[in-house]
Tab-separated table of C-alpha atoms and ligand atoms in Angstrom:
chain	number	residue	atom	x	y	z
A	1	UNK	CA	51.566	87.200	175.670
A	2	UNK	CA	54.833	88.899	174.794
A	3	UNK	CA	54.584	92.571	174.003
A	4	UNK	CA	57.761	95.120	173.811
A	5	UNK	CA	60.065	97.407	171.379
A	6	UNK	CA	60.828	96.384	167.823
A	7	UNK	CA	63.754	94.314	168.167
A	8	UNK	CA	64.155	94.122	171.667
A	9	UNK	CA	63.917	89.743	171.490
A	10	UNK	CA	60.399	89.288	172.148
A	11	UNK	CA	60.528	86.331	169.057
A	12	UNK	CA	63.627	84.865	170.571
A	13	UNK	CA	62.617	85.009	173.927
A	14	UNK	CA	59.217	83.062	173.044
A	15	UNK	CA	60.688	80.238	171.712
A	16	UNK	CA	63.422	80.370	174.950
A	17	UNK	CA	59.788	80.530	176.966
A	18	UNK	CA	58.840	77.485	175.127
A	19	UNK	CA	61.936	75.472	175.824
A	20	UNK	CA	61.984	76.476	179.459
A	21	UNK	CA	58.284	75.389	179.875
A	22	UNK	CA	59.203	72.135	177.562
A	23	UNK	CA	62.099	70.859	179.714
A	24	UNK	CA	60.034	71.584	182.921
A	25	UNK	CA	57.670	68.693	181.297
A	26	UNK	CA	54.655	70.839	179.994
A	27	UNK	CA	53.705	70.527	176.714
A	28	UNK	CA	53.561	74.455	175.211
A	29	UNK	CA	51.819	76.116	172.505
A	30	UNK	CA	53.448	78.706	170.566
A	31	UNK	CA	51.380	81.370	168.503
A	32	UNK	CA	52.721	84.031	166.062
A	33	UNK	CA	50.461	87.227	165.674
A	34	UNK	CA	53.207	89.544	164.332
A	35	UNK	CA	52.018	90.191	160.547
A	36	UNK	CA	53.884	92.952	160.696
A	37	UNK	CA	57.383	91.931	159.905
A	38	UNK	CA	58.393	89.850	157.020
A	39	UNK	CA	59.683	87.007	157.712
A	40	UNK	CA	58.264	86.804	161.719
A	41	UNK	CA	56.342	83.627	160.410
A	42	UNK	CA	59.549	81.947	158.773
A	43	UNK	CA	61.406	83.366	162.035
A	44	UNK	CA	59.353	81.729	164.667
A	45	UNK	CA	57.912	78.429	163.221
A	46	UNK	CA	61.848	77.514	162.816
A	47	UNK	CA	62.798	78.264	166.098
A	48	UNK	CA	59.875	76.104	167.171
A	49	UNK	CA	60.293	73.247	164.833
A	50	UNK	CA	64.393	73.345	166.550
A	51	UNK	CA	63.391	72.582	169.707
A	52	UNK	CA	59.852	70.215	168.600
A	53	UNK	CA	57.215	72.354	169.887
A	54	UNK	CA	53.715	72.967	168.156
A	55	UNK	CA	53.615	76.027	166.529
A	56	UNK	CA	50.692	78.061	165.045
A	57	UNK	CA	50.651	80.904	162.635
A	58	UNK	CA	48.850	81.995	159.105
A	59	UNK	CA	51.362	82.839	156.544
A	60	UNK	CA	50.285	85.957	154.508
A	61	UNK	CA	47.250	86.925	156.899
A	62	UNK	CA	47.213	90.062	158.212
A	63	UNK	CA	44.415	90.133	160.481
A	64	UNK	CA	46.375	89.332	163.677
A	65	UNK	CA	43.734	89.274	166.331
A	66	UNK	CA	41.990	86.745	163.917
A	67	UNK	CA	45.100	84.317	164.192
A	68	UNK	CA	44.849	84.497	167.435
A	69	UNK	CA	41.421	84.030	167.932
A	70	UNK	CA	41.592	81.379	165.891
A	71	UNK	CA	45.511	80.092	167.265
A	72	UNK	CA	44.009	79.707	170.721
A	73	UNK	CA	41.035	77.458	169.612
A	74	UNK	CA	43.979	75.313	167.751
A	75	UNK	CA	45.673	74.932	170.999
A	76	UNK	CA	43.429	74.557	173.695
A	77	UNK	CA	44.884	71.276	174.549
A	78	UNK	CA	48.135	72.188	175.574
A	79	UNK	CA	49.522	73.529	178.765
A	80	UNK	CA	51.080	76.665	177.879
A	81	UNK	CA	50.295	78.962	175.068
A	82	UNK	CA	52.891	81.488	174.350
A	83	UNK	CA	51.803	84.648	172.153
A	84	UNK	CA	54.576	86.343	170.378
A	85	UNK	CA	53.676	90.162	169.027
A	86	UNK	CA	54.393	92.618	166.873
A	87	UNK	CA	57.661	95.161	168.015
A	88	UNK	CA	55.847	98.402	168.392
A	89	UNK	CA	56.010	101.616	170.199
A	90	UNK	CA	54.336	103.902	172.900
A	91	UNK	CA	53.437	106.341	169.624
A	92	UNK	CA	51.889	103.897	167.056
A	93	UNK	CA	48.514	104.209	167.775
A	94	UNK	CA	47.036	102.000	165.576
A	95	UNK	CA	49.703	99.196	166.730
A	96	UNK	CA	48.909	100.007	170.271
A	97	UNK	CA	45.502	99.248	169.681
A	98	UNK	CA	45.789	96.133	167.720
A	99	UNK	CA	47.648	95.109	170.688
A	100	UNK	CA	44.833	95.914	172.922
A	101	UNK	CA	42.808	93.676	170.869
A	102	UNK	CA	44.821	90.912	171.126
A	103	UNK	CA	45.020	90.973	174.973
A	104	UNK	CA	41.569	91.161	175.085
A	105	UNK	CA	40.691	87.701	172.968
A	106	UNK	CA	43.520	86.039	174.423
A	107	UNK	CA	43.160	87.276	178.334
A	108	UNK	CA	46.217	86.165	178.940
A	109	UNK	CA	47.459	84.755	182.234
A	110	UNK	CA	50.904	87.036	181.954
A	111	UNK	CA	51.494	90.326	179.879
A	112	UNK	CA	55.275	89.837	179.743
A	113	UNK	CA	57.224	93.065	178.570
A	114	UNK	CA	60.123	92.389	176.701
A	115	UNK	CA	63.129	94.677	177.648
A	116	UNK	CA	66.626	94.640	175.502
A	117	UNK	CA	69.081	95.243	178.438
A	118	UNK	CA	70.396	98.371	176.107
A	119	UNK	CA	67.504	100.206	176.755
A	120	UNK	CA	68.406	103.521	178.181
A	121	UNK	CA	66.423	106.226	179.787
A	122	UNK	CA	63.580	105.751	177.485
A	123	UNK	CA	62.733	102.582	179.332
A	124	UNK	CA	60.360	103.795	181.676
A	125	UNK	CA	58.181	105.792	179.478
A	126	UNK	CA	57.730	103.005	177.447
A	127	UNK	CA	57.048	100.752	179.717
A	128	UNK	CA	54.427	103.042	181.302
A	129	UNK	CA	52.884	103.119	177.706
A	130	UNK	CA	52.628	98.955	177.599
A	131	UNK	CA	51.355	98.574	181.002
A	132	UNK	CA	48.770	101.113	180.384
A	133	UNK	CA	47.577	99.965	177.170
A	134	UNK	CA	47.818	95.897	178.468
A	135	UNK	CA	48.875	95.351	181.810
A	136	UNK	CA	52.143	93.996	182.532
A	137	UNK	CA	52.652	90.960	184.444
A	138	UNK	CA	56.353	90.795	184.508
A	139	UNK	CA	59.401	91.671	182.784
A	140	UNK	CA	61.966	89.602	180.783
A	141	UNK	CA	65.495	91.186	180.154
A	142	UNK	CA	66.859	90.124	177.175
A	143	UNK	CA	70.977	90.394	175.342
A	144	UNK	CA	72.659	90.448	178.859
A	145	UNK	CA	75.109	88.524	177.606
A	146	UNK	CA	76.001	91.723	176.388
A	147	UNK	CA	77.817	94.603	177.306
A	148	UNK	CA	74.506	96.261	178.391
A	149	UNK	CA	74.219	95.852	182.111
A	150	UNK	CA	70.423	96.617	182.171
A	151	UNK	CA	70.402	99.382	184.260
A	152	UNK	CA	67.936	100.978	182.006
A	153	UNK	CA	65.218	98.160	181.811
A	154	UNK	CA	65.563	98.793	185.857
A	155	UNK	CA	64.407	102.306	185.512
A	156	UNK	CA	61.021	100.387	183.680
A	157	UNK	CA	60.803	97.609	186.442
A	158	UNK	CA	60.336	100.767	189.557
A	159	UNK	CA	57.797	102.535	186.642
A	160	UNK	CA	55.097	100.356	186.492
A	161	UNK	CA	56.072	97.709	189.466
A	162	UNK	CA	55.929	94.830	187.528
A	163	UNK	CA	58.673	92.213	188.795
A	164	UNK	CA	61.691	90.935	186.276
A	165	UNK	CA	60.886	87.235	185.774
A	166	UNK	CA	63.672	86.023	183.567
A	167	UNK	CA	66.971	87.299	181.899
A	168	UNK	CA	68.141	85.752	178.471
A	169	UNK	CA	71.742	85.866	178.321
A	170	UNK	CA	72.422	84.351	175.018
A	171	UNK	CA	71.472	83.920	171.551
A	172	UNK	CA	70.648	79.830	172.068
A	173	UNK	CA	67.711	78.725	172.946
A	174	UNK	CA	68.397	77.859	176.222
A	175	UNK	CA	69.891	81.420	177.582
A	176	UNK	CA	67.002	81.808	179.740
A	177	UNK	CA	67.693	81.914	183.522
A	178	UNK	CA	64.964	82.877	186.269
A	179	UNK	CA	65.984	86.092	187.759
A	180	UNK	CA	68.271	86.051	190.035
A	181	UNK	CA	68.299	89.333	191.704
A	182	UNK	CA	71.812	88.870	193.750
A	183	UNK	CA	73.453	88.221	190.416
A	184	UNK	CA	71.808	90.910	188.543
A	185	UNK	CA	72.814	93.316	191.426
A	186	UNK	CA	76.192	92.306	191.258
A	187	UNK	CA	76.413	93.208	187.917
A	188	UNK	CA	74.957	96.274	187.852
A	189	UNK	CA	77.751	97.391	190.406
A	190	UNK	CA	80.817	95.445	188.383
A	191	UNK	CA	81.442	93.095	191.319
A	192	UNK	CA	83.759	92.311	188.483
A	193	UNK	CA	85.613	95.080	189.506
A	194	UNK	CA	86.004	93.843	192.742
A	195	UNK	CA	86.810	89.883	191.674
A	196	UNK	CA	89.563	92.038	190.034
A	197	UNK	CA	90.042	93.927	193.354
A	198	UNK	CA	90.367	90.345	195.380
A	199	UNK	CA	92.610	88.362	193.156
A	200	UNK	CA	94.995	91.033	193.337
A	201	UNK	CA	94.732	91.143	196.726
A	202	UNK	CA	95.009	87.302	196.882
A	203	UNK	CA	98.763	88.070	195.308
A	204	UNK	CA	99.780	89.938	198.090
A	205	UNK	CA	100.466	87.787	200.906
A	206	UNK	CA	100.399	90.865	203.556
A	207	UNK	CA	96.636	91.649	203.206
A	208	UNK	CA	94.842	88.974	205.252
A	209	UNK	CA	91.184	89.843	205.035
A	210	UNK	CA	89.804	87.195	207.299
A	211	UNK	CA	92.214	88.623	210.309
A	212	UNK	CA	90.762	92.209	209.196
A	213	UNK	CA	87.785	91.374	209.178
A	214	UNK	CA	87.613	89.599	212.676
A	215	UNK	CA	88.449	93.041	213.780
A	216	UNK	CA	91.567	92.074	214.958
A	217	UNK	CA	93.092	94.280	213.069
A	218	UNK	CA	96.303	95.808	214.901
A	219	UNK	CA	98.799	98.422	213.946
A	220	UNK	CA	101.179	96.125	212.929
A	221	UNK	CA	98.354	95.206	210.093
A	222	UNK	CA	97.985	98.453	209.089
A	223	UNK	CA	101.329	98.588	208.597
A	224	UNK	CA	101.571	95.622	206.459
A	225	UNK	CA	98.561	96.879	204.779
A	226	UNK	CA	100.293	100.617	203.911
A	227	UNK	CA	102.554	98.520	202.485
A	228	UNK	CA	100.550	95.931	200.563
A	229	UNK	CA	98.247	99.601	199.745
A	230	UNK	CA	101.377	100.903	197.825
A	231	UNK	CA	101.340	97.716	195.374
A	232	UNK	CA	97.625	97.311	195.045
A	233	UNK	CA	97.053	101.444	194.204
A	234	UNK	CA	95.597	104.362	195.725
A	235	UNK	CA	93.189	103.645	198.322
A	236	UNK	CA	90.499	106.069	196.997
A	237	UNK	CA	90.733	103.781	193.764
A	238	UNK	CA	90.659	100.486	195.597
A	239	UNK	CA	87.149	102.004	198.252
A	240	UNK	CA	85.872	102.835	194.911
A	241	UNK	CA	85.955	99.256	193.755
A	242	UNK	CA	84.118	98.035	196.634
A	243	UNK	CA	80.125	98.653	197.167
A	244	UNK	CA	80.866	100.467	200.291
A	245	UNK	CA	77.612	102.790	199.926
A	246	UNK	CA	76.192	99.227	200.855
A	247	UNK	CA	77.392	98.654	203.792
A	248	UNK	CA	77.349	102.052	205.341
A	249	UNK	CA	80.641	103.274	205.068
A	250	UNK	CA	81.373	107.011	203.846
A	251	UNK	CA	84.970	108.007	203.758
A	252	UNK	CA	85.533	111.771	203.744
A	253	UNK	CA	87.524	113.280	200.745
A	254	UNK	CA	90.453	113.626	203.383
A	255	UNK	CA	90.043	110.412	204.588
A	256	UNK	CA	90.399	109.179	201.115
A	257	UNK	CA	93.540	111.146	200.360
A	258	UNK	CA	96.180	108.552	201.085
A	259	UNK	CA	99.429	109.863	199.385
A	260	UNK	CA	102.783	108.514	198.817
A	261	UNK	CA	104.225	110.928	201.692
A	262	UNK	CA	101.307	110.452	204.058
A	263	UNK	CA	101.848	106.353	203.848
A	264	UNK	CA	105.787	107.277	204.213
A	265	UNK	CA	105.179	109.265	207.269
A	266	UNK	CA	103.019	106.315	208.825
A	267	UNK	CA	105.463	103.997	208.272
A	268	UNK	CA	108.493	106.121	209.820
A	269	UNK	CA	105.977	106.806	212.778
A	270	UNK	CA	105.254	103.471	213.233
A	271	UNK	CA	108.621	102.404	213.292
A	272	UNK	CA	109.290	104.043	216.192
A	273	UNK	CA	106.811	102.191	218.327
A	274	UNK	CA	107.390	99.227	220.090
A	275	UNK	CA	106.199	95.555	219.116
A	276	UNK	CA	104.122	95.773	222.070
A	277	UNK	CA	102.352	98.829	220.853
A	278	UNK	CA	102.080	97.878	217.572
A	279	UNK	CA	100.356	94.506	218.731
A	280	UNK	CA	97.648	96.122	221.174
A	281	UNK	CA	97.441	99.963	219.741
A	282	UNK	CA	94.920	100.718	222.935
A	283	UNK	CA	98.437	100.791	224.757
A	284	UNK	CA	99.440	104.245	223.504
A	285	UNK	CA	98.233	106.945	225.819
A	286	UNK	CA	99.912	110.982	225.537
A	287	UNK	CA	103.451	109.758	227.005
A	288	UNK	CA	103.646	107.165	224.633
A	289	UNK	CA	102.497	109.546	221.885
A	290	UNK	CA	105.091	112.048	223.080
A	291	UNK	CA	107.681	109.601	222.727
A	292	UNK	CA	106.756	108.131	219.740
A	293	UNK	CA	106.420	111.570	217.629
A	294	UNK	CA	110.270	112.743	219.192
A	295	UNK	CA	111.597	109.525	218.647
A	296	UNK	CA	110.243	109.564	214.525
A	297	UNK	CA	111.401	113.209	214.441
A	298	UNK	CA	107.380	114.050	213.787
A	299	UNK	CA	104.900	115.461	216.107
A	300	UNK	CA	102.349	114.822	218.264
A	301	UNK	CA	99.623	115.829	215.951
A	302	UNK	CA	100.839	113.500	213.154
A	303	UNK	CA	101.294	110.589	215.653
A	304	UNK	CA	97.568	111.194	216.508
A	305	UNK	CA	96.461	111.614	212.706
A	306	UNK	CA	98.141	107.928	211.998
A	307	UNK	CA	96.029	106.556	215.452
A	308	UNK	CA	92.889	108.365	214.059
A	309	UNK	CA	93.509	106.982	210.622
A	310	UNK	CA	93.744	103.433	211.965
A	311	UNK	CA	90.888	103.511	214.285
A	312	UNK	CA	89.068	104.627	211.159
A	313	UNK	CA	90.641	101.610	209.282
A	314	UNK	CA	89.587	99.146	212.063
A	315	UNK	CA	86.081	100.409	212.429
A	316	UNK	CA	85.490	100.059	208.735
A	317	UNK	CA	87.338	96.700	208.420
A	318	UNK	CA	85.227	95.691	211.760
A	319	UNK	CA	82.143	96.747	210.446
A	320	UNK	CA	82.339	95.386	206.824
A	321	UNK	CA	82.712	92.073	208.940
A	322	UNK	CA	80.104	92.630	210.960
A	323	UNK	CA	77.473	92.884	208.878
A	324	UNK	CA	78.623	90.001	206.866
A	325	UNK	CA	78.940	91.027	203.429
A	326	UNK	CA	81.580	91.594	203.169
A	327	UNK	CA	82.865	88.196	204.295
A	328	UNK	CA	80.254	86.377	202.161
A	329	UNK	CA	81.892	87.973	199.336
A	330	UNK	CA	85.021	87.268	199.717
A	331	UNK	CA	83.909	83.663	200.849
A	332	UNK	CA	82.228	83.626	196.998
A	333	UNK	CA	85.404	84.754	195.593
A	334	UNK	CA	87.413	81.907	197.864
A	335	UNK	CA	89.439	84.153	199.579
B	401	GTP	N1	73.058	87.920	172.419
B	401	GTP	C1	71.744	87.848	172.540
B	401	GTP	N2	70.993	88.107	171.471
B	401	GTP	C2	69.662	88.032	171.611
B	401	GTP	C3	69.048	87.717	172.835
B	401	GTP	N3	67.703	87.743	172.646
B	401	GTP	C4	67.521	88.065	171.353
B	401	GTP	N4	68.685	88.251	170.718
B	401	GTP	C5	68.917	88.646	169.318
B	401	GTP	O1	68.309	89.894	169.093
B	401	GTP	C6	67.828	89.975	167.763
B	401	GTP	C7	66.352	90.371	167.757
B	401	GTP	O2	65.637	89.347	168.400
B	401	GTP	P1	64.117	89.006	168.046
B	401	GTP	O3	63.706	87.899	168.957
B	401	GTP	O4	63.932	88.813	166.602
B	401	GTP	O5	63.454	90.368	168.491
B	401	GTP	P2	61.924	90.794	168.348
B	401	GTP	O6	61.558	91.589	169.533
B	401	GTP	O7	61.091	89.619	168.056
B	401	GTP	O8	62.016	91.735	167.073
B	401	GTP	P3	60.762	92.268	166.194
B	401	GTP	O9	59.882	91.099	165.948
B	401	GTP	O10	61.373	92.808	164.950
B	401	GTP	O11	60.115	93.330	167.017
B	401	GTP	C8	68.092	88.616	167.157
B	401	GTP	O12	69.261	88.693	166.368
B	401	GTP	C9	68.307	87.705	168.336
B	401	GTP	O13	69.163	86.623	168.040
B	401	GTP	C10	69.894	87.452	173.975
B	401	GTP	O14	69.464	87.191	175.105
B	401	GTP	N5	71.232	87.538	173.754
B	402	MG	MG1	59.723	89.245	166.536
């Protein structure tokens, strides 16, 4: 049975239902018991007639616990009987409890709660108000083929704890994916931002993120990667792409702050060390430091900052690798 919002693709999504079931090899049922809107009848029996699967309804009949009462008995035979409702909501009593009714004759296996991926913060509420009146089994998120990410219908899925079972991304009848929770995460946090990040990264032959990754990540890296920073943007802008919150990793506002001059001082710093320093950075003890910072005309502090900086760099770069994710990801994106 297929409750939800006016609108939100509970018709749609039945016949999808149907087709999925239909190509596994079961032979579905399909029931309309919305008498509310005008052509629902017209609406559904097409859709079903498309794709060749039985299809009951009672044109003109408004009694729509009857129809199914009397739907059900039509299609005991089959495998799978799919109930499409009226679109109501959490403040139409009288629909609500028509609803009730329905659930009640049909007992149905799954109360599926249809949720348009546009829903905002309303989602929850309403979704409390469905799986109080009926029960809900699980959750199908429709339209995100969309701009609507679905963060919304999320909100509803932590309400009443009911897992998402499918998504429909598309208006044809066979837009209907199992959910895929990796995928739906990914867009949630625009990991298209960060296929964005990565190809521009690709472009730039001096960032090499399986060598940073390894945690062999020297100074001579960071160098190249000051450098490689300057094309690609700030670095705030570029964190802020990644799901870094994920893996751990906080970066204080100062840590952020990566300006023109501060990358300008690195790099004069850094060109006063020697290739053996800038190979194997443990190398560098207060002599060295001393010499480096008169030899750059900067000071000691500053030659510090840039070895703090890029310990902070390597522990990040290590620990993004680490933990794996960050390699899978780029692995997925085939860099
Ligand atoms: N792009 C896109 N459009 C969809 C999707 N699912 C449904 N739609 C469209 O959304 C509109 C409403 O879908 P219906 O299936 O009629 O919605 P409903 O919940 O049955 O609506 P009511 O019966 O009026 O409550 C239609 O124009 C559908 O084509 C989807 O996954 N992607
Ligand atoms: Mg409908």
């Amino acid at each position: 049975m297929l409750v939800g919002l006016q609108g939100s693709g509970k018709t749609t999504t039945t016949a999808k239902l149907a087709r999925y079931f239909q190509k596994k090899g079961l032979k579905p049922f399909v029931i309309c018991a919305d008498t509310y809107r005008p052509a629902a009848y017209e609406q559904l029996s097409t859709l079903c007639e498309k794709i060749g699967v039985s299809f009951y309804g009672e044109k003109g009949e408004k009694d729509a616990v009857g129809i199914v009462r009397r739907g059900l008995k039509e299609g005991r035979k089959y495998d799978i009987k799919i109930i499409d409702t009226t679109g109501r909501h959490a403040l139409e009593h009288e629909l609500i409890e028509e609803m009730k009714k329905i659930h009640e004759i049909a007992q149905p296996e799954h109360t599926i709660l249809v949720l348009d991926a546009a829903i905002g913060q309303g989602a929850s509420e309403q979704a409390r108000a469905f799986d109080e009146a009926v029960g809900v089994s699980g959750i199908i998120i429709t339209k995100l083929d969309g701009t609507a990410k679905g963060g919304g219908a999320l909100s509803a899925v932590s309400e009443i704890g009911s897992p998402i079972a499918f998504i429909g991304a598309g208006e044809t009848l066979d837009d209907l994916e199992p959910f895929d929770p990796n995928r739906f995460i990914s867009r949630l946090l625009g990991m298209g931002d960060i296929q964005t990040l990565l190809e521009r990264a690709k472009e730039i032959k001096e960032i090499e993120p399986k060598k940073m990754l390894s945690g062999q990540f020297t100074l001579k890296d960071f160098y190249e990667q000051l450098e490689a920073m300057e094309k690609l943007g700030p670095l705030k802008q570029i964190i802020q792409m990644l799901p870094l919150g994920g893996m751990g990793i906080k970066l204080s506002d100062e840590e952020y702050e990566m300006t023109k001059e501060k990358i300008d001082r690195f790099k004069v710093i850094m060109k006063s060390m020697t290739k053996k320093e800038l190979e194997n950075p443990r190398i560098i003890d207060s002599s060295r430091v001393l010499r480096i910072a008169r030899g750059s005309g900067t000071s000691v502090e500053e030659v510090r900052n840039l070895l703090k900086y890029y310990k902070m760099m390597q522990k990040a770069m290590k620990g993004m690798g680490d933990r794996g994710k960050m390699a899978r990801l780029m692995k997925r994106f085939g860099v």
